[in-house]
Short mmCIF file of C-alpha atoms and ligand atoms in Angstrom, two decimals:
data_model
loop_
_atom_site.label_atom_id
_atom_site.label_comp_id
_atom_site.label_asym_id
_atom_site.label_seq_id
_atom_site.Cartn_x
_atom_site.Cartn_y
_atom_site.Cartn_z
CA MET Y 10 -7.56 -43.49 57.81
CA LEU Y 11 -8.03 -40.23 56.00
CA VAL Y 12 -7.30 -40.43 52.26
CA ASN Y 13 -7.77 -37.99 49.44
CA LEU Y 14 -10.40 -38.13 46.71
CA GLN Y 15 -8.16 -39.38 43.92
CA THR Y 16 -6.79 -42.22 46.09
CA ILE Y 17 -10.18 -43.50 47.24
CA LEU Y 18 -11.58 -43.51 43.69
CA LYS Y 19 -8.58 -45.17 42.02
CA ASP Y 20 -9.37 -48.69 43.24
CA ALA Y 21 -13.06 -48.35 42.39
CA TYR Y 22 -12.19 -47.13 38.90
CA GLU Y 23 -9.78 -50.01 38.29
CA LYS Y 24 -11.98 -52.74 39.78
CA GLY Y 25 -15.42 -51.62 38.63
CA TYR Y 26 -17.32 -50.81 41.80
CA ALA Y 27 -18.53 -47.51 43.26
CA VAL Y 28 -17.59 -45.78 46.51
CA PRO Y 29 -20.66 -44.54 48.41
CA ALA Y 30 -20.59 -40.83 49.25
CA PHE Y 31 -22.91 -40.00 52.13
CA ASN Y 32 -23.92 -36.44 53.04
CA VAL Y 33 -23.48 -36.00 56.79
CA TYR Y 34 -24.65 -33.17 59.06
CA ASN Y 35 -23.73 -33.96 62.63
CA MET Y 36 -21.86 -36.36 64.88
CA GLU Y 37 -24.66 -38.93 64.78
CA THR Y 38 -24.79 -39.20 61.01
CA VAL Y 39 -20.98 -39.41 60.94
CA LYS Y 40 -21.08 -42.25 63.48
CA GLY Y 41 -23.71 -44.22 61.59
CA VAL Y 42 -21.76 -43.98 58.33
CA ILE Y 43 -18.38 -44.86 59.83
CA GLU Y 44 -19.74 -47.83 61.78
CA ALA Y 45 -21.26 -49.22 58.58
CA ALA Y 46 -18.05 -48.75 56.58
CA GLU Y 47 -15.97 -50.45 59.28
CA GLU Y 48 -18.39 -53.35 59.60
CA LYS Y 49 -18.42 -53.94 55.84
CA ARG Y 50 -14.70 -53.21 55.32
CA SER Y 51 -15.63 -50.58 52.75
CA PRO Y 52 -13.95 -47.35 51.67
CA VAL Y 53 -16.33 -44.46 52.21
CA ILE Y 54 -16.70 -40.79 51.33
CA MET Y 55 -18.31 -38.52 53.92
CA GLN Y 56 -19.34 -35.26 52.35
CA PHE Y 57 -20.85 -32.02 53.55
CA TYR Y 58 -22.87 -29.48 51.62
CA SER Y 59 -21.34 -26.11 50.78
CA ARG Y 60 -23.86 -24.36 53.04
CA LEU Y 61 -22.29 -26.06 56.05
CA ALA Y 62 -18.96 -24.48 55.11
CA THR Y 63 -20.26 -21.00 54.34
CA THR Y 64 -22.39 -20.79 57.52
CA GLY Y 65 -19.58 -21.87 59.84
CA VAL Y 66 -21.08 -25.27 60.71
CA SER Y 67 -18.10 -27.08 59.22
CA ASP Y 68 -15.84 -25.41 61.83
CA TYR Y 69 -17.56 -27.76 64.30
CA LEU Y 70 -18.47 -30.66 62.03
CA LEU Y 71 -15.10 -31.18 60.34
CA PRO Y 72 -13.21 -31.88 63.58
CA VAL Y 73 -15.77 -34.63 64.28
CA MET Y 74 -15.40 -36.02 60.75
CA LEU Y 75 -11.61 -35.89 61.00
CA ALA Y 76 -11.62 -37.68 64.36
CA ALA Y 77 -13.81 -40.41 62.86
CA ALA Y 78 -11.66 -40.71 59.73
CA ASN Y 79 -8.40 -40.85 61.64
CA LYS Y 80 -9.75 -43.51 63.99
CA ALA Y 81 -11.25 -45.62 61.20
CA THR Y 82 -9.43 -48.69 59.92
CA VAL Y 83 -10.90 -48.23 56.43
CA PRO Y 84 -10.09 -45.44 53.93
CA VAL Y 85 -12.26 -42.36 54.46
CA CYS Y 86 -12.37 -39.25 52.28
CA ILE Y 87 -13.82 -36.03 53.68
CA HIS Y 88 -15.29 -34.17 50.75
CA LEU Y 89 -16.89 -30.78 50.14
CA ASP Y 90 -20.10 -31.35 48.15
CA HIS Y 91 -21.26 -28.81 45.53
CA GLY Y 92 -18.76 -26.17 46.63
CA SER Y 93 -20.43 -22.90 45.69
CA GLY Y 94 -17.16 -21.09 44.95
CA PHE Y 95 -13.64 -20.38 46.13
CA PRO Y 96 -14.62 -19.18 49.64
CA ALA Y 97 -16.40 -22.48 50.39
CA ALA Y 98 -13.47 -24.46 48.99
CA ALA Y 99 -10.99 -22.44 51.07
CA ILE Y 100 -12.98 -23.00 54.27
CA ALA Y 101 -13.26 -26.73 53.54
CA VAL Y 102 -9.51 -27.00 52.97
CA ARG Y 103 -8.79 -25.03 56.13
CA ASN Y 104 -11.10 -27.40 58.02
CA GLY Y 105 -9.19 -30.43 56.73
CA ALA Y 106 -11.20 -31.75 53.78
CA SER Y 107 -9.36 -34.25 51.58
CA GLY Y 108 -11.59 -33.82 48.55
CA ILE Y 109 -13.26 -30.75 47.07
CA MET Y 110 -16.17 -30.46 44.68
CA VAL Y 111 -16.62 -27.13 42.99
CA ASP Y 112 -19.91 -26.70 41.17
CA PHE Y 113 -19.83 -24.07 38.46
CA SER Y 114 -22.27 -26.06 36.32
CA THR Y 115 -24.79 -23.24 35.98
CA LEU Y 116 -22.19 -21.03 34.30
CA PRO Y 117 -21.50 -21.10 30.57
CA LEU Y 118 -19.09 -23.92 29.63
CA GLU Y 119 -16.01 -21.70 29.23
CA GLU Y 120 -16.53 -20.11 32.66
CA ASN Y 121 -17.21 -23.48 34.26
CA ILE Y 122 -13.96 -24.78 32.79
CA ALA Y 123 -11.89 -21.71 33.76
CA ASN Y 124 -13.13 -21.67 37.37
CA THR Y 125 -12.83 -25.42 37.84
CA GLU Y 126 -9.32 -25.41 36.41
CA LYS Y 127 -8.32 -22.70 38.88
CA ALA Y 128 -9.66 -24.80 41.78
CA VAL Y 129 -7.80 -27.88 40.49
CA LYS Y 130 -4.51 -25.95 40.38
CA LEU Y 131 -4.93 -24.53 43.88
CA CYS Y 132 -5.92 -27.89 45.38
CA ALA Y 133 -3.15 -29.75 43.51
CA ALA Y 134 -0.61 -27.81 45.54
CA LEU Y 135 -2.15 -29.46 48.63
CA GLY Y 136 -2.53 -32.93 47.11
CA ILE Y 137 -6.33 -32.63 47.13
CA GLY Y 138 -8.35 -33.92 44.18
CA VAL Y 139 -11.24 -31.90 42.77
CA GLU Y 140 -14.64 -33.06 41.49
CA GLY Y 141 -16.23 -30.89 38.82
CA GLU Y 142 -19.68 -30.96 37.25
CA ILE Y 143 -20.55 -30.72 33.61
CA GLY Y 144 -24.20 -30.65 32.65
CA HIS Y 145 -26.34 -29.33 35.49
CA ILE Y 146 -27.83 -31.82 37.97
CA GLY Y 147 -30.77 -29.93 39.41
CA SER Y 148 -33.38 -30.69 42.02
CA ALA Y 149 -36.00 -33.42 41.53
CA ALA Y 150 -38.71 -31.04 42.76
CA GLU Y 151 -38.21 -28.99 39.60
CA GLY Y 152 -38.43 -32.09 37.38
CA VAL Y 153 -35.54 -34.08 35.95
CA SER Y 154 -33.85 -32.50 32.96
CA GLU Y 155 -33.08 -34.61 29.90
CA ASP Y 156 -30.27 -32.29 28.95
CA TYR Y 157 -27.64 -35.01 29.42
CA THR Y 158 -23.91 -34.37 29.51
CA THR Y 159 -22.44 -35.04 26.08
CA VAL Y 160 -19.28 -37.04 25.36
CA GLU Y 161 -17.75 -33.96 23.72
CA GLU Y 162 -18.42 -31.71 26.73
CA ALA Y 163 -17.06 -34.29 29.16
CA THR Y 164 -13.92 -34.87 27.09
CA GLU Y 165 -13.22 -31.15 26.74
CA PHE Y 166 -13.93 -30.49 30.41
CA VAL Y 167 -11.62 -33.22 31.70
CA LYS Y 168 -8.82 -32.34 29.28
CA ARG Y 169 -8.82 -28.66 30.18
CA THR Y 170 -9.51 -28.80 33.93
CA GLY Y 171 -7.62 -31.92 35.08
CA VAL Y 172 -10.35 -32.88 37.58
CA SER Y 173 -9.97 -36.08 39.62
CA ALA Y 174 -13.70 -36.90 39.36
CA LEU Y 175 -16.45 -35.82 37.03
CA ALA Y 176 -20.12 -35.46 37.95
CA ILE Y 177 -22.32 -35.94 34.90
CA MET Y 178 -25.99 -35.31 34.17
CA VAL Y 179 -27.45 -38.63 33.06
CA GLY Y 180 -31.03 -38.58 34.35
CA THR Y 181 -30.74 -38.09 38.11
CA ALA Y 182 -31.60 -35.11 40.31
CA HIS Y 183 -31.34 -34.17 43.97
CA GLY Y 184 -34.13 -34.91 46.42
CA ARG Y 185 -37.25 -37.04 46.17
CA TYR Y 186 -38.27 -38.00 42.64
CA LYS Y 187 -41.87 -37.35 41.60
CA LYS Y 188 -41.71 -40.40 39.31
CA ALA Y 189 -39.11 -43.14 38.95
CA PRO Y 190 -35.99 -41.75 37.26
CA LYS Y 191 -34.71 -43.05 33.93
CA LEU Y 192 -30.95 -43.25 33.58
CA ALA Y 193 -29.01 -42.71 30.36
CA ILE Y 194 -26.90 -45.83 30.86
CA GLU Y 195 -25.45 -45.85 27.33
CA ARG Y 196 -24.36 -42.22 27.76
CA ILE Y 197 -22.48 -43.18 30.93
CA ARG Y 198 -20.72 -45.95 29.01
CA GLU Y 199 -19.81 -43.65 26.14
CA ILE Y 200 -18.38 -41.02 28.50
CA ARG Y 201 -16.54 -43.71 30.46
CA ASN Y 202 -14.91 -44.93 27.25
CA ALA Y 203 -13.95 -41.41 26.20
CA VAL Y 204 -12.52 -40.01 29.45
CA LYS Y 205 -10.18 -41.77 31.83
CA THR Y 206 -11.52 -40.01 34.93
CA PRO Y 207 -13.79 -41.53 37.61
CA LEU Y 208 -17.43 -40.60 36.98
CA VAL Y 209 -19.86 -39.50 39.69
CA LEU Y 210 -23.62 -40.04 39.93
CA HIS Y 211 -25.45 -37.46 42.04
CA GLY Y 212 -29.00 -37.83 43.34
CA GLY Y 213 -28.66 -41.46 44.43
CA SER Y 214 -31.71 -41.32 46.75
CA GLY Y 215 -34.70 -43.05 45.23
CA VAL Y 216 -32.85 -44.55 42.26
CA PRO Y 217 -33.94 -48.20 41.95
CA ASP Y 218 -31.26 -50.79 42.76
CA ASP Y 219 -31.17 -52.25 39.25
CA LEU Y 220 -30.42 -48.81 37.77
CA ILE Y 221 -27.69 -48.17 40.34
CA LYS Y 222 -26.09 -51.49 39.35
CA ALA Y 223 -26.40 -50.73 35.66
CA ALA Y 224 -24.80 -47.29 36.19
CA ILE Y 225 -21.84 -48.86 37.99
CA ASN Y 226 -21.52 -51.47 35.29
CA ALA Y 227 -21.40 -48.67 32.71
CA GLY Y 228 -18.61 -46.86 34.58
CA ILE Y 229 -19.84 -44.85 37.59
CA CYS Y 230 -17.31 -44.90 40.49
CA LYS Y 231 -18.90 -42.62 43.14
CA ILE Y 232 -22.57 -42.37 44.04
CA ASN Y 233 -24.00 -39.65 46.30
CA PHE Y 234 -26.74 -40.27 48.85
CA GLY Y 235 -28.17 -37.32 50.75
CA THR Y 236 -31.95 -37.13 51.05
CA ASP Y 237 -32.63 -40.75 52.01
CA LEU Y 238 -29.91 -40.67 54.66
CA CYS Y 239 -31.58 -37.60 56.18
CA TYR Y 240 -34.94 -39.36 56.23
CA SER Y 241 -33.49 -42.51 57.78
CA PHE Y 242 -32.12 -40.33 60.59
CA LEU Y 243 -35.16 -38.07 61.01
CA ASP Y 244 -37.77 -40.83 60.85
CA ALA Y 245 -35.90 -42.60 63.66
CA VAL Y 246 -35.70 -39.37 65.70
CA PHE Y 247 -39.48 -38.98 65.51
CA ALA Y 248 -39.97 -42.61 66.54
CA VAL Y 249 -37.86 -42.50 69.70
CA ASP Y 250 -39.66 -42.82 73.03
CA ARG Y 251 -40.02 -39.26 74.40
CA LYS Y 252 -39.31 -40.53 77.92
CA ILE Y 253 -35.64 -40.80 76.90
CA TYR Y 254 -34.12 -37.37 77.41
CA ALA Y 255 -30.36 -38.01 77.78
CA ILE Y 256 -29.39 -37.02 74.26
CA ASP Y 257 -26.68 -39.66 73.79
CA LEU Y 258 -29.21 -42.38 74.65
CA PHE Y 259 -31.93 -40.72 72.57
CA MET Y 260 -29.62 -40.76 69.55
CA LYS Y 261 -28.85 -44.49 69.66
CA GLU Y 262 -31.72 -45.48 67.37
CA PRO Y 263 -31.18 -42.67 64.85
CA ILE Y 264 -27.48 -43.65 64.61
CA GLU Y 265 -28.53 -47.28 64.07
CA ALA Y 266 -30.96 -46.17 61.35
CA VAL Y 267 -28.23 -44.28 59.48
CA LYS Y 268 -25.90 -47.25 59.88
CA LYS Y 269 -28.54 -49.61 58.44
CA PHE Y 270 -29.10 -47.27 55.51
CA ALA Y 271 -25.35 -47.07 54.80
CA LEU Y 272 -24.89 -50.85 55.12
CA GLY Y 273 -27.49 -51.39 52.41
CA LYS Y 274 -25.88 -48.93 50.00
CA ILE Y 275 -22.40 -50.36 50.59
CA GLU Y 276 -23.70 -53.82 49.64
CA LEU Y 277 -25.48 -52.42 46.60
CA LEU Y 278 -22.44 -50.52 45.31
CA GLY Y 279 -20.08 -53.49 45.63
CA SER Y 280 -17.65 -51.63 47.91
CA GLU Y 281 -17.98 -54.24 50.66
CA GLY Y 282 -14.81 -56.17 51.57
CA ARG Y 283 -12.52 -54.00 49.44
CA VAL Y 284 -10.17 -53.16 52.34
P1 13P F 5 -29.84 -37.02 46.96
O1 13P F 5 -30.13 -36.11 48.12
O2 13P F 5 -30.90 -37.01 45.93
O3 13P F 5 -29.49 -38.40 47.42
O4 13P F 5 -28.54 -36.44 46.24
C1 13P F 5 -27.37 -36.31 46.98
C2 13P F 5 -26.33 -35.69 46.17
O5 13P F 5 -26.20 -35.91 44.99
C3 13P F 5 -25.40 -34.79 46.86
O6 13P F 5 -24.57 -34.12 46.00
#
């Protein structure tokens, strides 16, 4: 069943586990994720990058995601990831998203707050929770910044914007890490103690299991996985026997690979058996 962002994160926040948020791109990645969530009785967030909204892909993808969510017997949130601005958020809402992230983290703090607050107010009228970002989580290719989100920034941001989820910069980045990431676990704990809003860890791909567990223990409630899901799918595509040309049959193994990837992360995040 389709649920909104604030609903899916509430249980995780109260019980101390994290909901996996998988970036999906097509029907096959949606299928792999949903099959894993159903098998493990886990809530799940399926999210799509802003580019898919602004290039029109989400006009096709969101109906598929909605069909999967409505058919599922576990809670599913359909979430815009790193919304680049109000146009992307509007398209995502029109397409049926039940969660919206707006990412104004590269703007000065006051502008980030003002824009995020505006998105929160607009989405509140529709019952849709908003994820904001404070401290910029960049790409691993450019090196991981140590400019961690401070307790003061997080407190101010949450108080003034009213976001339903807060992405913080605590040592992760998007994409493949050049060297093993270090996570600011104590900073997560301090922010968790200061703000009563579910915290989000971006850049989950390549973060060692023990650090993921420590982050959840310190207060993270949503963890994003993009890059490694893509590779699980693409590696399987390249391995399929080229004699298979019926596309539905060709895609069986790639779907299985995504499912296997998602099953592992669900176990790791402790979201298994929660529904
Ligand atoms: P990775 O691609 O590094 O897993 O990050 C995903 C993410 O954080 C999406 O917002």
